[in-house]
Short mmCIF file of C-alpha atoms in Angstrom, two decimals:
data_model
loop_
_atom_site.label_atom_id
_atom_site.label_comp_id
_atom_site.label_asym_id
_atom_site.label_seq_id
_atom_site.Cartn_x
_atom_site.Cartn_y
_atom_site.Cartn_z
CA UNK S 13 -23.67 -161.12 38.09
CA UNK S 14 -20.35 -161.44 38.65
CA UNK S 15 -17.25 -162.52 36.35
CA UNK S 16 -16.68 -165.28 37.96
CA UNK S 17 -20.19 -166.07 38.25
CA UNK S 18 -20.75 -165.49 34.36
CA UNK S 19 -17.19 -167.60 33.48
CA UNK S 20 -18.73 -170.64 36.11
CA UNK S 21 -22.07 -170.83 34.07
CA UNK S 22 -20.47 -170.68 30.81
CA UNK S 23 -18.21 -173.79 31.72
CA UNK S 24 -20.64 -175.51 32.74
CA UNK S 25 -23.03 -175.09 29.79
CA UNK S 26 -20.13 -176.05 27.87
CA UNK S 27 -19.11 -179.16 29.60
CA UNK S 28 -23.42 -180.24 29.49
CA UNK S 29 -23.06 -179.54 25.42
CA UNK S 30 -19.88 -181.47 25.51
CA UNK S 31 -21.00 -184.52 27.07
CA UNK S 32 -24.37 -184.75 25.02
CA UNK S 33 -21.98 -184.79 21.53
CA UNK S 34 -19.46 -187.08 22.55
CA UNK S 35 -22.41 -189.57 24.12
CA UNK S 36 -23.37 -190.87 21.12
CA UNK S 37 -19.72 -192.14 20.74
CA UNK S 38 -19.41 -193.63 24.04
CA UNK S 39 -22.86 -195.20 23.63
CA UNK S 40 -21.59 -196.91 20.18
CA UNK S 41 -18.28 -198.02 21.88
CA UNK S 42 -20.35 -199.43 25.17
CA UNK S 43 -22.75 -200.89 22.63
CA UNK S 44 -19.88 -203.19 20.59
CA UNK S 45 -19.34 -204.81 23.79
CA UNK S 46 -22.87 -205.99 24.92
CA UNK S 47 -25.09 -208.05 23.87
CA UNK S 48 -28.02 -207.09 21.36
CA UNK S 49 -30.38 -207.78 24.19
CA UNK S 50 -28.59 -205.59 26.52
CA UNK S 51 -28.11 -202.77 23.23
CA UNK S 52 -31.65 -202.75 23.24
CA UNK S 53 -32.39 -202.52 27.19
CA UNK S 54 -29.96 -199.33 27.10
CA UNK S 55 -27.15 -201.07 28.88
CA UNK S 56 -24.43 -198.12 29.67
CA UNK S 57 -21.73 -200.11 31.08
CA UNK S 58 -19.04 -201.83 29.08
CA UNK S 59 -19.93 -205.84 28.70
CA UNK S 60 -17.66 -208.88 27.49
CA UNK S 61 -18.96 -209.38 24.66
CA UNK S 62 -16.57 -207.45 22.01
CA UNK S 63 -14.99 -210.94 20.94
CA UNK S 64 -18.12 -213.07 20.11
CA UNK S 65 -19.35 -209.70 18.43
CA UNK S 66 -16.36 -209.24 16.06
CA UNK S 67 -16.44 -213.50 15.68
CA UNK S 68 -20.10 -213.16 14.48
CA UNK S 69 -19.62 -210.08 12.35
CA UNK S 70 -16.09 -211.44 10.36
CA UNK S 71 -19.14 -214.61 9.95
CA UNK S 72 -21.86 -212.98 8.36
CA UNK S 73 -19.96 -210.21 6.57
CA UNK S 74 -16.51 -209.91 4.27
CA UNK S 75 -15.80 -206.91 6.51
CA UNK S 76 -12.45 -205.91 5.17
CA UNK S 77 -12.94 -206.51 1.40
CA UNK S 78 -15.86 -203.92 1.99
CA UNK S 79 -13.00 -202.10 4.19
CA UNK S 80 -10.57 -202.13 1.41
CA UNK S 81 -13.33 -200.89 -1.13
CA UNK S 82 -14.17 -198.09 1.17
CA UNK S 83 -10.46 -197.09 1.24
CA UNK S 84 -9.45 -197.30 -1.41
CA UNK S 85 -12.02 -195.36 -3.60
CA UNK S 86 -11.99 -192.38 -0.59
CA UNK S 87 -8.40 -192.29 -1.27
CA UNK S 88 -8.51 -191.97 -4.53
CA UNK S 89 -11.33 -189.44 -4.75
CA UNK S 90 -9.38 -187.67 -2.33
CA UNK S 91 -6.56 -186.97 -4.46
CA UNK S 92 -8.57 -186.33 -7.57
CA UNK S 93 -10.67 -183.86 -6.13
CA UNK S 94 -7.64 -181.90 -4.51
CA UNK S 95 -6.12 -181.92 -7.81
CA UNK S 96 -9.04 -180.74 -9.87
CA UNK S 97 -10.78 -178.52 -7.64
CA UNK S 98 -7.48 -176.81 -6.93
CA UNK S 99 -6.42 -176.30 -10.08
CA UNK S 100 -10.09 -174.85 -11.05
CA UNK S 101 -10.47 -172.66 -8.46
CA UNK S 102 -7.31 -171.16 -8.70
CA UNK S 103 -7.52 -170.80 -13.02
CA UNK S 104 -11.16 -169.43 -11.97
CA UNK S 105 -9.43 -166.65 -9.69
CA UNK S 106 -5.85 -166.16 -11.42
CA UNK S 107 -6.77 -165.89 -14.93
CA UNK S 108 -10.66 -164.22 -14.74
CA UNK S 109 -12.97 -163.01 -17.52
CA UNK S 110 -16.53 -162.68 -18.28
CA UNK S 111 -16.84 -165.93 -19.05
CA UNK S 112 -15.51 -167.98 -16.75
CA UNK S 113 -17.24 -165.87 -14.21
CA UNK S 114 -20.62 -167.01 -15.48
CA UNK S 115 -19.13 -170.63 -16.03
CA UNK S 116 -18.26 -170.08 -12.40
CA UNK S 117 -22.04 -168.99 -11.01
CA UNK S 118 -23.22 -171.89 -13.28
CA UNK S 119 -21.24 -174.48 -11.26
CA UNK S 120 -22.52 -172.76 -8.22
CA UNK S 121 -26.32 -173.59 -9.46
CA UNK S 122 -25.53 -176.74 -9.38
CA UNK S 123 -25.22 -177.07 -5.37
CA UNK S 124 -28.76 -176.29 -5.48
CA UNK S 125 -29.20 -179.88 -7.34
CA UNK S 126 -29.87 -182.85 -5.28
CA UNK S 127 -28.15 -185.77 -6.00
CA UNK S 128 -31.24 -188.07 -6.57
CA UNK S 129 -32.01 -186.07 -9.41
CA UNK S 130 -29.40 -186.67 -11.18
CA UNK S 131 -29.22 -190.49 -10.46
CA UNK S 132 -30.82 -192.26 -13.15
CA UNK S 133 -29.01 -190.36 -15.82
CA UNK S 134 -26.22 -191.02 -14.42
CA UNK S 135 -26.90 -194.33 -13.86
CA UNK S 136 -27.87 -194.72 -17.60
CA UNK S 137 -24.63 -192.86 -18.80
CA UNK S 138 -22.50 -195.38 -16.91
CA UNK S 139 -24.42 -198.52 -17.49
CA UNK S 140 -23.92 -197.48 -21.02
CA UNK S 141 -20.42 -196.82 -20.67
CA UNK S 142 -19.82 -200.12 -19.39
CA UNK S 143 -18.64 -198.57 -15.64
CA UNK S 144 -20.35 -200.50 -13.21
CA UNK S 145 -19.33 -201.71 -10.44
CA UNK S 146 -15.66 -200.37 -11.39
CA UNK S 147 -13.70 -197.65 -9.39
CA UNK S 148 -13.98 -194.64 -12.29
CA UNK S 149 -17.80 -195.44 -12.05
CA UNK S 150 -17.37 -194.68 -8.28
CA UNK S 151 -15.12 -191.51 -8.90
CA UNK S 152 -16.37 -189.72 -12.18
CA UNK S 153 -19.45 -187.99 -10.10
CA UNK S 154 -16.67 -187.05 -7.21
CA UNK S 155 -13.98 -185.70 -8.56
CA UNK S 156 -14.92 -182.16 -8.80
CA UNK S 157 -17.57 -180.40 -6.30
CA UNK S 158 -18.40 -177.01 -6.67
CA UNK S 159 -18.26 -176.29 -2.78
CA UNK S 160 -14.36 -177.20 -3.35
CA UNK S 161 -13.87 -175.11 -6.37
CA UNK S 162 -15.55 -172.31 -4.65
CA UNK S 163 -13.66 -173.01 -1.55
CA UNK S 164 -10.27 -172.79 -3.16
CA UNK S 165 -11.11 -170.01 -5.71
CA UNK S 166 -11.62 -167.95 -2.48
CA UNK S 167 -8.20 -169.36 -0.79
CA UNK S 168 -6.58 -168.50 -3.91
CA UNK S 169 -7.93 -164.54 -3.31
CA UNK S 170 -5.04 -164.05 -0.90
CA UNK S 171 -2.32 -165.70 -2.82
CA UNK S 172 -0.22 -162.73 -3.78
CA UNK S 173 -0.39 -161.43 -7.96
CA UNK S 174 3.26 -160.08 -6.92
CA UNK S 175 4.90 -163.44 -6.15
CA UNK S 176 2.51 -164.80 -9.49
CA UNK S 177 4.65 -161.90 -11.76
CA UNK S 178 7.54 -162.22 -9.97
CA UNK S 179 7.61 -166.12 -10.95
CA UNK S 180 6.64 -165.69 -14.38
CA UNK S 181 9.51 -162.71 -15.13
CA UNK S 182 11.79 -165.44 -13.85
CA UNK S 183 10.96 -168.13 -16.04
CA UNK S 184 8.22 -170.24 -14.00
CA UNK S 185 5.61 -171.72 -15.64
CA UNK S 186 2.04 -171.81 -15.44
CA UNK S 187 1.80 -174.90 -13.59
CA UNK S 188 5.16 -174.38 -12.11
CA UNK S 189 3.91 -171.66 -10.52
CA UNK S 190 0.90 -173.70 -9.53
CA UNK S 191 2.57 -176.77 -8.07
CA UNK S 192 5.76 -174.93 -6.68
CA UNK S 193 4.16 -171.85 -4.81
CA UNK S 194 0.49 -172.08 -5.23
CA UNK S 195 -0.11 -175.31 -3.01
CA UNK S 196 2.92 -175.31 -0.29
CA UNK S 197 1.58 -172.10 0.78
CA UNK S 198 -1.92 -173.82 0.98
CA UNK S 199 -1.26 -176.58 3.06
CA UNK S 200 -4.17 -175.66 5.26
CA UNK S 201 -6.55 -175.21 3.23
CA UNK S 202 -6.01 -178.82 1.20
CA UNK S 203 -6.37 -180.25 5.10
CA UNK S 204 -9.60 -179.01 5.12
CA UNK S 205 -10.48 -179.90 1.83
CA UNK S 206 -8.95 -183.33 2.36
CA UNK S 207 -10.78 -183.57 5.60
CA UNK S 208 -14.29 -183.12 4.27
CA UNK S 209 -13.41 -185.19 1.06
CA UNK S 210 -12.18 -187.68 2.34
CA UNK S 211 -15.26 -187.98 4.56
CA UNK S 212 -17.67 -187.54 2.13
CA UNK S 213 -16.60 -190.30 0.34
CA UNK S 214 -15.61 -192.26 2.79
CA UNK S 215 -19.55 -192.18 3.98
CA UNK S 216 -21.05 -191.81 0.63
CA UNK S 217 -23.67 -194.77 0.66
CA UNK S 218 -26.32 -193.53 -2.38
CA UNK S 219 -24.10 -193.47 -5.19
CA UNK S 220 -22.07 -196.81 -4.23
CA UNK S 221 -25.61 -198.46 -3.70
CA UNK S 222 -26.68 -197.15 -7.17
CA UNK S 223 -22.89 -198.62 -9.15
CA UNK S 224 -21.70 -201.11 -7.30
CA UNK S 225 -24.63 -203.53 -7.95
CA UNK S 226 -22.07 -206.95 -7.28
CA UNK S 227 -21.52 -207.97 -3.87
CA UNK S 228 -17.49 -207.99 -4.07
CA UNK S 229 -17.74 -203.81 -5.11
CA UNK S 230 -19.45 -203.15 -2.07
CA UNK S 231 -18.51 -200.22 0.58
CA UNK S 232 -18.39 -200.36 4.32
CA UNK S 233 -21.80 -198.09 4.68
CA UNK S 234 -23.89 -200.50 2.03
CA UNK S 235 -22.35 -203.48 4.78
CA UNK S 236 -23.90 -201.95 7.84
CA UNK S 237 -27.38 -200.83 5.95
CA UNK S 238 -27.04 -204.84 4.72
CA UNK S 239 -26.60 -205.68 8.62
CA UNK S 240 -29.84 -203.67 9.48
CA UNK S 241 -31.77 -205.54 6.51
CA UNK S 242 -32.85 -209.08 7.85
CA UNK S 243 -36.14 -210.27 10.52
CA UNK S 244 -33.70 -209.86 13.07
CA UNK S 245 -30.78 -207.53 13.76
CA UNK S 246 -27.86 -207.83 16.50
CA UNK S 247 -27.30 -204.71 17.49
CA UNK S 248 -23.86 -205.52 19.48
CA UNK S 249 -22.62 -206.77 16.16
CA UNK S 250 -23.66 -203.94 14.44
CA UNK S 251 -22.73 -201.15 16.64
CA UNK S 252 -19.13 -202.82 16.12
CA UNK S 253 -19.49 -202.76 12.59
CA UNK S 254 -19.93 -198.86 12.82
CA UNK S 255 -17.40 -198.58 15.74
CA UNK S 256 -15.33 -199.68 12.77
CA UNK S 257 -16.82 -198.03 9.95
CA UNK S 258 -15.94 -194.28 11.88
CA UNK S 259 -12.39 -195.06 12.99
CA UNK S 260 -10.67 -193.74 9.79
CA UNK S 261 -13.07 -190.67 9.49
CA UNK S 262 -11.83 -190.02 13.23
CA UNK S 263 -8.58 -190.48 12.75
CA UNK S 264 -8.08 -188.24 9.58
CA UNK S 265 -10.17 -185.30 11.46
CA UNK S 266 -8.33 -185.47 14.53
CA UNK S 267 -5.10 -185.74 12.97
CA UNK S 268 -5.72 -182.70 10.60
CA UNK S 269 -8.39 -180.81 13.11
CA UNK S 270 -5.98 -177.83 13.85
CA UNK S 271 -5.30 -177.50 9.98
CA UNK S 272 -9.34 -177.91 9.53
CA UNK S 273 -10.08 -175.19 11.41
CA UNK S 274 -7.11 -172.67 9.89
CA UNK S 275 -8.19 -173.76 6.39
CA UNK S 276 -11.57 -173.28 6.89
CA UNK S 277 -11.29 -170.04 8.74
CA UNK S 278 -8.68 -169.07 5.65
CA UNK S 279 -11.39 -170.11 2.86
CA UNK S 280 -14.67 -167.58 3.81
CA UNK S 281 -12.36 -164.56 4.73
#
C-alpha cells in the first residue's frame, strides 16, 4: 500500500470518527427546533419550532435563576480550587518530607472513594452545620480534589529550584514567590485545571440534588432531570433546555482548548 493510499484511509477514518462525535451535538441542536413528536420520530432536519420551545420552557421552568445558580457556584469553585490545589501541590513538591509524602499518597487513596459513599456523612455534617441549601454547602466538598493537587504537584516538578533561591536571596517571600513567579509561568496548566473545574461543577448534579433541597437553590442539571420527571416529557423543550445547559461548558473549552491541551500535556511529563 501506498502513501498516499495509507494517508487517504486514515482521513477518511478520521472524518467517519469525526462526524459520529460531533452528531450527538447536531442532533441536540436539530432537536430544540422540532417538535417532541418529531424528536421522537428521529426528525434530522431543522424545524420551526425553537420559539414555542423556549416560550414553553421560560413557562414551566425559572430557567435563568437555575442559570445564575449554576454560574455562579462553578465560578466560584473554580477559583477556590485553583487557589487551593495550587498552592498544595506546589507546598507538596517545593517544601517535601516524609510526611507530607505519605499525607500526599493518603489524598491519593481517596480518588479511589466514590462520592456516594461519602454522601450521607456529609449530608449529616452540613445539615448539622446549618449549610443547606447555601453556596459554602455547595463548595466545601469542591474546593480541593486530589486529581488537581496531584496535577499541579507534578507541574510544579519543572518549575526551576534556581529561580525559587534566586528569589528568596533577593528578598521574595514565600508566597511572593508563589503568586509572582510560580503561577504566570503556569498559565497553561491553570487553563486546564480551570477547564475541567469549571466543568465539573458546572455539571455536578449529585451533590446539588443532595444540598440544595429548596427549589430557588436549584442548578441547571437538577432543572433538566426535573424536565424528564413528569407522565409526559417534550423532548423539543428539553433538548433546548440542554442546548442551553452545554453552551458555557463549550464556550470555556473552546476558548481555552489550545491551553487544555499544553497544560495537560505539561502535567503527566
Amino acid at each position: 500500500m501506498t502513501n498516499k493510499s495509507t494517508k487517504i484511509i486514515s482521513y477518511a477514518f478520521l472524518i467517519v470518527v469525526s462526524l459520529l462525535s460531533i452528531f450527538p451535538l447536531v442532533w441536540m441542536i436539530i432537536a430544540a427546533t422540532n417538535k417532541s413528536v418529531d424528536v421522537v420520530a428521529g426528525k434530522l432536519t431543522f424545524g420551526g419550532q425553537l420559539l414555542e420551545n423556549y416560550r414553553n420552557l421560560m413557562a414551566s421552568q425559572d430557567v435563568w435563576r437555575f442559570f445564575w445558580n449554576s454560574a455562579k457556584y462553578a465560578v466560584i469553585t473554580t477559583i477556590l480550587s485553583l487557589l487551593v490545589c495550587s498552592l498544595a501541590g506546589y507546598a507538596f513538591e517545593i517544601y517535601r518530607d516524609k510526611v507530607k509524602d505519605v499525607i500526599f499518597v493518603i489524598i491519593l487513596m481517596t480518588m479511589m472513594l466514590p462520592f456516594v459513599a461519602l454522601m450521607v456523612p456529609l449530608f449529616q455534617m452540613f445539615s448539622s452545620m446549618n449549610l443547606l441549601n447555601s453556596t459554602l454547602g455547595f463548595l466545601l466538598p469542591s474546593i480541593s480534589t486530589p486529581f488537581l493537587i496531584m496535577m499541579f504537584r507534578t507541574a510544579a516538578k519543572s518549575f526551576p529550584e534556581e529561580i525559587i533561591e534566586a528569589a528568596r536571596i533577593d528578598g521574595l517571600s514565600e508566597l511572593g514567590i508563589f503568586f509572582r513567579m510560580f503561577m504566570p509561568t503556569m498559565k497553561s496548566t491553570y487553563a486546564a485545571a480551570m477547564t475541567i473545574t469549571f466543568m465539573n461543577a458546572w455539571n455536578n448534579y449529585l451533590w446539588p440534588k443532595v444540598i440544595m433541597t429548596k427549589s430557588a437553590s436549584q442548578t441547571m442539571p437538577m432543572m433538566i432531570s426535573s424536565l424528564t420527571s413528569g407522565y409526559t416529557t417534550d423532548y423539543g423543550m428539553l433538548m433546548l433546555a440542554v442546548l442551553i445547559t452545554t453552551l458555557p461548558t463549550a464556550i470555556v473549552f473552546f476558548i481555552l482548548q489550545k491551553n487544555f491541551a499544553e497544560g495537560i500535556t505539561g502535567a503527566v511529563k
